[in-house]
């Protein structure tokens, strides 16, 4: 498996891309590296990817009803696959409810 940083460096369209562009590119690469040949993830794979690659955002969220709703949906109807668009919606949803987001928002941006 080729490291994400090396994959990112090979994306010519990014050139001197911004931090935000690189962040989304990394997200797409992580997703693509985990997805099957049809470009989708099983719900179990999605749950595993969230736990391994997004753990800092979901840690401590287990008792929140919205988190339980999202994870429960991944445990149901296991034959359904998650495409990149739905995966991004999951990431945004989990980020918005995360305690970590509040910590990030409070980071000082000036000296």
mmCIF file of N, CA and C in Angstrom:
data_model
loop_
_atom_site.group_PDB
_atom_site.id
_atom_site.type_symbol
_atom_site.label_atom_id
_atom_site.label_comp_id
_atom_site.label_asym_id
_atom_site.label_seq_id
_atom_site.Cartn_x
_atom_site.Cartn_y
_atom_site.Cartn_z
ATOM 1 N N UNK A 1 0.836 -1.184 0.000
ATOM 2 C CA UNK A 1 0.000 0.000 0.000
ATOM 3 C C UNK A 1 0.884 1.252 0.000
ATOM 4 N N UNK A 2 0.581 2.164 -0.876
ATOM 5 C CA UNK A 2 1.346 3.410 -1.002
ATOM 6 C C UNK A 2 0.866 4.383 0.077
ATOM 7 N N UNK A 3 1.800 4.994 0.827
ATOM 8 C CA UNK A 3 1.397 5.947 1.873
ATOM 9 C C UNK A 3 0.567 7.106 1.302
ATOM 10 N N UNK A 4 -0.378 7.589 2.101
ATOM 11 C CA UNK A 4 -1.267 8.675 1.687
ATOM 12 C C UNK A 4 -0.460 9.900 1.253
ATOM 13 N N UNK A 5 0.596 10.251 1.999
ATOM 14 C CA UNK A 5 1.390 11.440 1.657
ATOM 15 C C UNK A 5 1.977 11.311 0.254
ATOM 16 N N UNK A 6 2.417 10.120 -0.098
ATOM 17 C CA UNK A 6 2.986 9.900 -1.425
ATOM 18 C C UNK A 6 1.890 9.969 -2.489
ATOM 19 N N UNK A 7 0.730 9.405 -2.188
ATOM 20 C CA UNK A 7 -0.396 9.479 -3.116
ATOM 21 C C UNK A 7 -0.795 10.936 -3.339
ATOM 22 N N UNK A 8 -0.849 11.699 -2.240
ATOM 23 C CA UNK A 8 -1.221 13.107 -2.313
ATOM 24 C C UNK A 8 -0.232 13.880 -3.187
ATOM 25 N N UNK A 9 1.048 13.610 -2.999
ATOM 26 C CA UNK A 9 2.084 14.292 -3.769
ATOM 27 C C UNK A 9 1.967 13.994 -5.257
ATOM 28 N N UNK A 10 1.385 12.861 -5.603
ATOM 29 C CA UNK A 10 1.283 12.481 -7.016
ATOM 30 C C UNK A 10 0.077 13.111 -7.719
ATOM 31 N N UNK A 11 -0.781 13.812 -6.973
ATOM 32 C CA UNK A 11 -1.962 14.439 -7.572
ATOM 33 C C UNK A 11 -1.544 15.782 -8.161
ATOM 34 N N UNK A 12 -1.298 15.793 -9.453
ATOM 35 C CA UNK A 12 -0.781 16.989 -10.122
ATOM 36 C C UNK A 12 -1.746 18.169 -10.037
ATOM 37 N N UNK A 13 -3.038 17.903 -10.044
ATOM 38 C CA UNK A 13 -4.035 18.967 -10.005
ATOM 39 C C UNK A 13 -3.980 19.808 -8.745
ATOM 40 N N UNK A 14 -3.375 19.271 -7.687
ATOM 41 C CA UNK A 14 -3.282 20.044 -6.451
ATOM 42 C C UNK A 14 -2.145 21.066 -6.505
ATOM 43 N N UNK A 15 -1.077 20.724 -7.228
ATOM 44 C CA UNK A 15 0.056 21.640 -7.311
ATOM 45 C C UNK A 15 0.416 22.177 -5.943
ATOM 46 N N UNK A 16 0.278 23.456 -5.789
ATOM 47 C CA UNK A 16 0.511 24.089 -4.492
ATOM 48 C C UNK A 16 -0.847 24.340 -3.827
ATOM 49 N N UNK A 17 -1.624 23.297 -3.720
ATOM 50 C CA UNK A 17 -2.974 23.404 -3.166
ATOM 51 C C UNK A 17 -2.998 23.969 -1.757
ATOM 52 N N UNK A 18 -4.133 24.533 -1.416
ATOM 53 C CA UNK A 18 -4.332 25.093 -0.078
ATOM 54 C C UNK A 18 -4.454 23.971 0.947
ATOM 55 N N UNK A 19 -4.379 24.337 2.216
ATOM 56 C CA UNK A 19 -4.550 23.360 3.289
ATOM 57 C C UNK A 19 -5.913 22.682 3.195
ATOM 58 N N UNK A 20 -6.943 23.447 2.877
ATOM 59 C CA UNK A 20 -8.289 22.887 2.788
ATOM 60 C C UNK A 20 -8.400 21.920 1.602
ATOM 61 N N UNK A 21 -7.814 22.297 0.471
ATOM 62 C CA UNK A 21 -7.827 21.403 -0.683
ATOM 63 C C UNK A 21 -7.098 20.106 -0.367
ATOM 64 N N UNK A 22 -5.982 20.206 0.304
ATOM 65 C CA UNK A 22 -5.224 19.008 0.669
ATOM 66 C C UNK A 22 -6.002 18.151 1.662
ATOM 67 N N UNK A 23 -6.704 18.794 2.591
ATOM 68 C CA UNK A 23 -7.499 18.047 3.567
ATOM 69 C C UNK A 23 -8.574 17.222 2.873
ATOM 70 N N UNK A 24 -9.260 17.824 1.908
ATOM 71 C CA UNK A 24 -10.287 17.086 1.176
ATOM 72 C C UNK A 24 -9.676 16.009 0.292
ATOM 73 N N UNK A 25 -8.516 16.298 -0.280
ATOM 74 C CA UNK A 25 -7.839 15.292 -1.102
ATOM 75 C C UNK A 25 -7.445 14.090 -0.253
ATOM 76 N N UNK A 26 -6.937 14.338 0.942
ATOM 77 C CA UNK A 26 -6.573 13.243 1.847
ATOM 78 C C UNK A 26 -7.818 12.434 2.201
ATOM 79 N N UNK A 27 -8.919 13.110 2.478
ATOM 80 C CA UNK A 27 -10.172 12.415 2.789
ATOM 81 C C UNK A 27 -10.583 11.504 1.633
ATOM 82 N N UNK A 28 -10.516 12.032 0.417
ATOM 83 C CA UNK A 28 -10.876 11.230 -0.755
ATOM 84 C C UNK A 28 -9.929 10.048 -0.929
ATOM 85 N N UNK A 29 -8.639 10.263 -0.697
ATOM 86 C CA UNK A 29 -7.668 9.173 -0.831
ATOM 87 C C UNK A 29 -7.891 8.094 0.219
ATOM 88 N N UNK A 30 -8.142 8.496 1.462
ATOM 89 C CA UNK A 30 -8.403 7.518 2.527
ATOM 90 C C UNK A 30 -9.639 6.697 2.166
ATOM 91 N N UNK A 31 -10.686 7.379 1.714
ATOM 92 C CA UNK A 31 -11.905 6.683 1.311
ATOM 93 C C UNK A 31 -11.608 5.715 0.158
ATOM 94 N N UNK A 32 -10.960 6.217 -0.885
ATOM 95 C CA UNK A 32 -10.680 5.383 -2.066
ATOM 96 C C UNK A 32 -9.823 4.177 -1.726
ATOM 97 N N UNK A 33 -8.866 4.345 -0.822
ATOM 98 C CA UNK A 33 -8.009 3.227 -0.427
ATOM 99 C C UNK A 33 -8.787 2.139 0.304
ATOM 100 N N UNK A 34 -9.887 2.507 0.925
ATOM 101 C CA UNK A 34 -10.690 1.551 1.684
ATOM 102 C C UNK A 34 -11.848 0.976 0.880
ATOM 103 N N UNK A 35 -12.287 1.699 -0.140
ATOM 104 C CA UNK A 35 -13.448 1.292 -0.922
ATOM 105 C C UNK A 35 -13.141 0.076 -1.790
ATOM 106 N N UNK A 36 -14.184 -0.627 -2.110
ATOM 107 C CA UNK A 36 -14.053 -1.789 -2.986
ATOM 108 C C UNK A 36 -13.935 -1.362 -4.439
ATOM 109 N N UNK A 37 -13.881 -2.343 -5.335
ATOM 110 C CA UNK A 37 -13.716 -2.058 -6.767
ATOM 111 C C UNK A 37 -14.823 -1.166 -7.347
ATOM 112 N N UNK A 38 -16.002 -1.222 -6.753
ATOM 113 C CA UNK A 38 -17.110 -0.400 -7.249
ATOM 114 C C UNK A 38 -17.085 1.014 -6.663
ATOM 115 N N UNK A 39 -16.071 1.303 -5.836
ATOM 116 C CA UNK A 39 -15.919 2.643 -5.267
ATOM 117 C C UNK A 39 -16.811 2.914 -4.074
ATOM 118 N N UNK A 40 -17.262 1.861 -3.406
ATOM 119 C CA UNK A 40 -18.140 2.014 -2.243
ATOM 120 C C UNK A 40 -17.613 1.199 -1.076
ATOM 121 N N UNK A 41 -18.102 1.547 0.118
ATOM 122 C CA UNK A 41 -17.754 0.819 1.340
ATOM 123 C C UNK A 41 -18.989 0.107 1.877
ATOM 124 N N UNK A 42 -18.775 -1.070 2.447
ATOM 125 C CA UNK A 42 -19.877 -1.683 3.182
ATOM 126 C C UNK A 42 -20.085 -0.848 4.442
ATOM 127 N N UNK A 43 -21.215 -1.034 5.071
ATOM 128 C CA UNK A 43 -21.472 -0.281 6.300
ATOM 129 C C UNK A 43 -20.482 -0.672 7.389
ATOM 130 N N UNK A 44 -20.121 -1.952 7.445
ATOM 131 C CA UNK A 44 -19.135 -2.403 8.435
ATOM 132 C C UNK A 44 -17.773 -1.759 8.159
ATOM 133 N N UNK A 45 -17.393 -1.686 6.888
ATOM 134 C CA UNK A 45 -16.132 -1.035 6.523
ATOM 135 C C UNK A 45 -16.171 0.445 6.859
ATOM 136 N N UNK A 46 -17.327 1.067 6.639
ATOM 137 C CA UNK A 46 -17.488 2.485 6.962
ATOM 138 C C UNK A 46 -17.306 2.711 8.456
ATOM 139 N N UNK A 47 -17.952 1.878 9.247
ATOM 140 C CA UNK A 47 -17.853 2.005 10.705
ATOM 141 C C UNK A 47 -16.399 1.821 11.147
ATOM 142 N N UNK A 48 -15.721 0.836 10.598
ATOM 143 C CA UNK A 48 -14.325 0.597 10.931
ATOM 144 C C UNK A 48 -13.448 1.782 10.521
ATOM 145 N N UNK A 49 -13.690 2.325 9.331
ATOM 146 C CA UNK A 49 -12.908 3.465 8.853
ATOM 147 C C UNK A 49 -13.109 4.677 9.759
ATOM 148 N N UNK A 50 -14.332 4.916 10.172
ATOM 149 C CA UNK A 50 -14.607 6.029 11.088
ATOM 150 C C UNK A 50 -13.886 5.824 12.414
ATOM 151 N N UNK A 51 -13.908 4.607 12.926
ATOM 152 C CA UNK A 51 -13.268 4.328 14.210
ATOM 153 C C UNK A 51 -11.749 4.435 14.129
ATOM 154 N N UNK A 52 -11.158 4.018 13.011
ATOM 155 C CA UNK A 52 -9.696 4.027 12.904
ATOM 156 C C UNK A 52 -9.138 5.355 12.406
ATOM 157 N N UNK A 53 -9.884 6.053 11.552
ATOM 158 C CA UNK A 53 -9.360 7.274 10.947
ATOM 159 C C UNK A 53 -10.000 8.554 11.481
ATOM 160 N N UNK A 54 -11.046 8.430 12.268
ATOM 161 C CA UNK A 54 -11.778 9.605 12.743
ATOM 162 C C UNK A 54 -12.049 9.514 14.243
ATOM 163 N N UNK A 55 -11.246 8.676 14.921
ATOM 164 C CA UNK A 55 -11.464 8.384 16.334
ATOM 165 C C UNK A 55 -11.433 9.586 17.247
ATOM 166 N N UNK A 56 -10.571 10.546 16.962
ATOM 167 C CA UNK A 56 -10.486 11.728 17.834
ATOM 168 C C UNK A 56 -11.781 12.535 17.804
ATOM 169 N N UNK A 57 -12.479 12.508 16.680
ATOM 170 C CA UNK A 57 -13.740 13.236 16.579
ATOM 171 C C UNK A 57 -14.903 12.479 17.208
ATOM 172 N N UNK A 58 -14.867 11.141 17.155
ATOM 173 C CA UNK A 58 -16.016 10.400 17.675
ATOM 174 C C UNK A 58 -15.835 9.935 19.123
ATOM 175 N N UNK A 59 -14.612 10.004 19.613
ATOM 176 C CA UNK A 59 -14.354 9.597 20.997
ATOM 177 C C UNK A 59 -15.190 10.452 21.954
ATOM 178 N N UNK A 60 -15.875 9.808 22.870
ATOM 179 C CA UNK A 60 -16.686 10.503 23.866
ATOM 180 C C UNK A 60 -18.074 10.883 23.389
ATOM 181 N N UNK A 61 -18.416 10.516 22.167
ATOM 182 C CA UNK A 61 -19.721 10.886 21.615
ATOM 183 C C UNK A 61 -20.762 9.781 21.769
ATOM 184 N N UNK A 62 -20.344 8.659 22.321
ATOM 185 C CA UNK A 62 -21.173 7.455 22.339
ATOM 186 C C UNK A 62 -22.556 7.639 22.970
ATOM 187 N N UNK A 63 -22.691 8.556 23.913
ATOM 188 C CA UNK A 63 -23.976 8.740 24.598
ATOM 189 C C UNK A 63 -24.882 9.761 23.926
ATOM 190 N N UNK A 64 -24.401 10.408 22.883
ATOM 191 C CA UNK A 64 -25.228 11.399 22.189
ATOM 192 C C UNK A 64 -26.209 10.674 21.264
ATOM 193 N N UNK A 65 -27.486 11.053 21.339
ATOM 194 C CA UNK A 65 -28.498 10.376 20.512
ATOM 195 C C UNK A 65 -28.172 10.405 19.015
ATOM 196 N N UNK A 66 -27.681 11.519 18.503
ATOM 197 C CA UNK A 66 -27.380 11.612 17.068
ATOM 198 C C UNK A 66 -26.255 10.649 16.699
ATOM 199 N N UNK A 67 -25.243 10.526 17.543
ATOM 200 C CA UNK A 67 -24.158 9.578 17.282
ATOM 201 C C UNK A 67 -24.721 8.156 17.253
ATOM 202 N N UNK A 68 -25.535 7.818 18.247
ATOM 203 C CA UNK A 68 -26.122 6.480 18.304
ATOM 204 C C UNK A 68 -26.974 6.202 17.072
ATOM 205 N N UNK A 69 -27.685 7.218 16.594
ATOM 206 C CA UNK A 69 -28.511 7.074 15.392
ATOM 207 C C UNK A 69 -27.628 6.780 14.164
ATOM 208 N N UNK A 70 -26.539 7.504 14.034
ATOM 209 C CA UNK A 70 -25.631 7.306 12.894
ATOM 210 C C UNK A 70 -25.020 5.916 12.935
ATOM 211 N N UNK A 71 -24.496 5.519 14.084
ATOM 212 C CA UNK A 71 -23.837 4.216 14.199
ATOM 213 C C UNK A 71 -24.855 3.080 14.058
ATOM 214 N N UNK A 72 -26.044 3.262 14.605
ATOM 215 C CA UNK A 72 -27.090 2.239 14.459
ATOM 216 C C UNK A 72 -27.437 2.027 13.000
ATOM 217 N N UNK A 73 -27.483 3.119 12.231
ATOM 218 C CA UNK A 73 -27.786 3.010 10.806
ATOM 219 C C UNK A 73 -26.707 2.195 10.092
ATOM 220 N N UNK A 74 -25.463 2.286 10.560
ATOM 221 C CA UNK A 74 -24.386 1.507 9.952
ATOM 222 C C UNK A 74 -24.486 0.027 10.324
ATOM 223 N N UNK A 75 -25.113 -0.270 11.450
ATOM 224 C CA UNK A 75 -25.267 -1.654 11.891
ATOM 225 C C UNK A 75 -26.470 -2.341 11.243
ATOM 226 N N UNK A 76 -27.376 -1.560 10.649
ATOM 227 C CA UNK A 76 -28.577 -2.102 10.017
ATOM 228 C C UNK A 76 -28.350 -2.270 8.517
ATOM 229 N N UNK A 77 -29.140 -3.109 7.903
ATOM 230 C CA UNK A 77 -29.122 -3.290 6.453
ATOM 231 C C UNK A 77 -27.697 -3.356 5.898
ATOM 232 N N UNK A 78 -26.944 -4.311 6.357
ATOM 233 C CA UNK A 78 -25.528 -4.398 6.028
ATOM 234 C C UNK A 78 -25.238 -4.583 4.537
ATOM 235 N N UNK A 79 -26.245 -4.962 3.753
ATOM 236 C CA UNK A 79 -25.980 -5.143 2.332
ATOM 237 C C UNK A 79 -25.865 -3.814 1.586
ATOM 238 N N UNK A 80 -26.402 -2.748 2.162
ATOM 239 C CA UNK A 80 -26.299 -1.438 1.522
ATOM 240 C C UNK A 80 -24.874 -0.917 1.611
ATOM 241 N N UNK A 81 -24.433 -0.276 0.550
ATOM 242 C CA UNK A 81 -23.078 0.266 0.490
ATOM 243 C C UNK A 81 -23.113 1.781 0.648
ATOM 244 N N UNK A 82 -22.006 2.328 1.110
ATOM 245 C CA UNK A 82 -21.859 3.768 1.321
ATOM 246 C C UNK A 82 -20.975 4.326 0.210
ATOM 247 N N UNK A 83 -21.497 5.321 -0.527
ATOM 248 C CA UNK A 83 -20.662 5.953 -1.543
ATOM 249 C C UNK A 83 -19.941 7.154 -0.924
ATOM 250 N N UNK A 84 -19.068 7.776 -1.703
ATOM 251 C CA UNK A 84 -18.251 8.868 -1.176
ATOM 252 C C UNK A 84 -19.110 10.033 -0.680
ATOM 253 N N UNK A 85 -20.158 10.351 -1.406
ATOM 254 C CA UNK A 85 -21.037 11.450 -0.996
ATOM 255 C C UNK A 85 -21.647 11.179 0.382
ATOM 256 N N UNK A 86 -22.180 9.987 0.576
ATOM 257 C CA UNK A 86 -22.771 9.641 1.874
ATOM 258 C C UNK A 86 -21.712 9.593 2.969
ATOM 259 N N UNK A 87 -20.516 9.149 2.616
ATOM 260 C CA UNK A 87 -19.419 9.125 3.582
ATOM 261 C C UNK A 87 -19.081 10.544 4.041
ATOM 262 N N UNK A 88 -19.036 11.485 3.117
ATOM 263 C CA UNK A 88 -18.741 12.875 3.474
ATOM 264 C C UNK A 88 -19.836 13.454 4.369
ATOM 265 N N UNK A 89 -21.088 13.094 4.100
ATOM 266 C CA UNK A 89 -22.195 13.550 4.947
ATOM 267 C C UNK A 89 -22.021 13.006 6.362
ATOM 268 N N UNK A 90 -21.612 11.740 6.477
ATOM 269 C CA UNK A 90 -21.336 11.161 7.802
ATOM 270 C C UNK A 90 -20.231 11.932 8.508
ATOM 271 N N UNK A 91 -19.145 12.208 7.784
ATOM 272 C CA UNK A 91 -18.027 12.937 8.391
ATOM 273 C C UNK A 91 -18.460 14.313 8.888
ATOM 274 N N UNK A 92 -19.196 15.021 8.067
ATOM 275 C CA UNK A 92 -19.656 16.358 8.462
ATOM 276 C C UNK A 92 -20.581 16.257 9.669
ATOM 277 N N UNK A 93 -21.502 15.316 9.654
ATOM 278 C CA UNK A 93 -22.433 15.144 10.779
ATOM 279 C C UNK A 93 -21.678 14.847 12.067
ATOM 280 N N UNK A 94 -20.731 13.919 12.002
ATOM 281 C CA UNK A 94 -19.964 13.564 13.193
ATOM 282 C C UNK A 94 -19.085 14.720 13.659
ATOM 283 N N UNK A 95 -18.550 15.471 12.722
ATOM 284 C CA UNK A 95 -17.711 16.618 13.077
ATOM 285 C C UNK A 95 -18.531 17.680 13.785
ATOM 286 N N UNK A 96 -19.710 17.996 13.257
ATOM 287 C CA UNK A 96 -20.533 19.057 13.819
ATOM 288 C C UNK A 96 -20.964 18.781 15.250
ATOM 289 N N UNK A 97 -21.152 17.524 15.601
ATOM 290 C CA UNK A 97 -21.598 17.208 16.957
ATOM 291 C C UNK A 97 -20.443 16.902 17.901
ATOM 292 N N UNK A 98 -19.241 16.889 17.378
ATOM 293 C CA UNK A 98 -18.078 16.490 18.157
ATOM 294 C C UNK A 98 -17.656 17.528 19.187
ATOM 295 N N UNK A 99 -17.269 17.040 20.352
ATOM 296 C CA UNK A 99 -16.690 17.920 21.363
ATOM 297 C C UNK A 99 -15.363 18.487 20.871
ATOM 298 N N UNK A 100 -14.670 17.721 20.040
ATOM 299 C CA UNK A 100 -13.390 18.162 19.504
ATOM 300 C C UNK A 100 -13.558 19.413 18.649
ATOM 301 N N UNK A 101 -14.674 19.549 17.943
ATOM 302 C CA UNK A 101 -14.916 20.737 17.137
ATOM 303 C C UNK A 101 -14.920 21.983 18.011
ATOM 304 N N UNK A 102 -15.524 21.877 19.179
ATOM 305 C CA UNK A 102 -15.548 23.029 20.090
ATOM 306 C C UNK A 102 -14.133 23.404 20.526
ATOM 307 N N UNK A 103 -13.324 22.397 20.771
ATOM 308 C CA UNK A 103 -11.927 22.655 21.140
ATOM 309 C C UNK A 103 -11.182 23.323 19.984
ATOM 310 N N UNK A 104 -11.422 22.854 18.775
ATOM 311 C CA UNK A 104 -10.778 23.422 17.592
ATOM 312 C C UNK A 104 -11.198 24.875 17.412
ATOM 313 N N UNK A 105 -12.478 25.144 17.614
ATOM 314 C CA UNK A 105 -12.978 26.519 17.459
ATOM 315 C C UNK A 105 -12.350 27.479 18.468
ATOM 316 N N UNK A 106 -11.912 26.959 19.587
ATOM 317 C CA UNK A 106 -11.354 27.828 20.626
ATOM 318 C C UNK A 106 -9.845 28.022 20.495
ATOM 319 N N UNK A 107 -9.218 27.406 19.496
ATOM 320 C CA UNK A 107 -7.785 27.550 19.289
ATOM 321 C C UNK A 107 -7.468 29.000 18.942
ATOM 322 N N UNK A 108 -6.456 29.538 19.572
ATOM 323 C CA UNK A 108 -6.026 30.918 19.309
ATOM 324 C C UNK A 108 -5.353 30.967 17.945
ATOM 325 N N UNK A 109 -5.751 31.952 17.152
ATOM 326 C CA UNK A 109 -5.158 32.099 15.815
ATOM 327 C C UNK A 109 -4.200 33.268 15.740
ATOM 328 N N UNK A 110 -4.059 34.001 16.844
ATOM 329 C CA UNK A 110 -3.101 35.119 16.881
ATOM 330 C C UNK A 110 -2.261 34.982 18.143
ATOM 331 N N UNK A 111 -1.144 35.708 18.170
ATOM 332 C CA UNK A 111 -0.251 35.619 19.336
ATOM 333 C C UNK A 111 -0.767 36.345 20.520
#
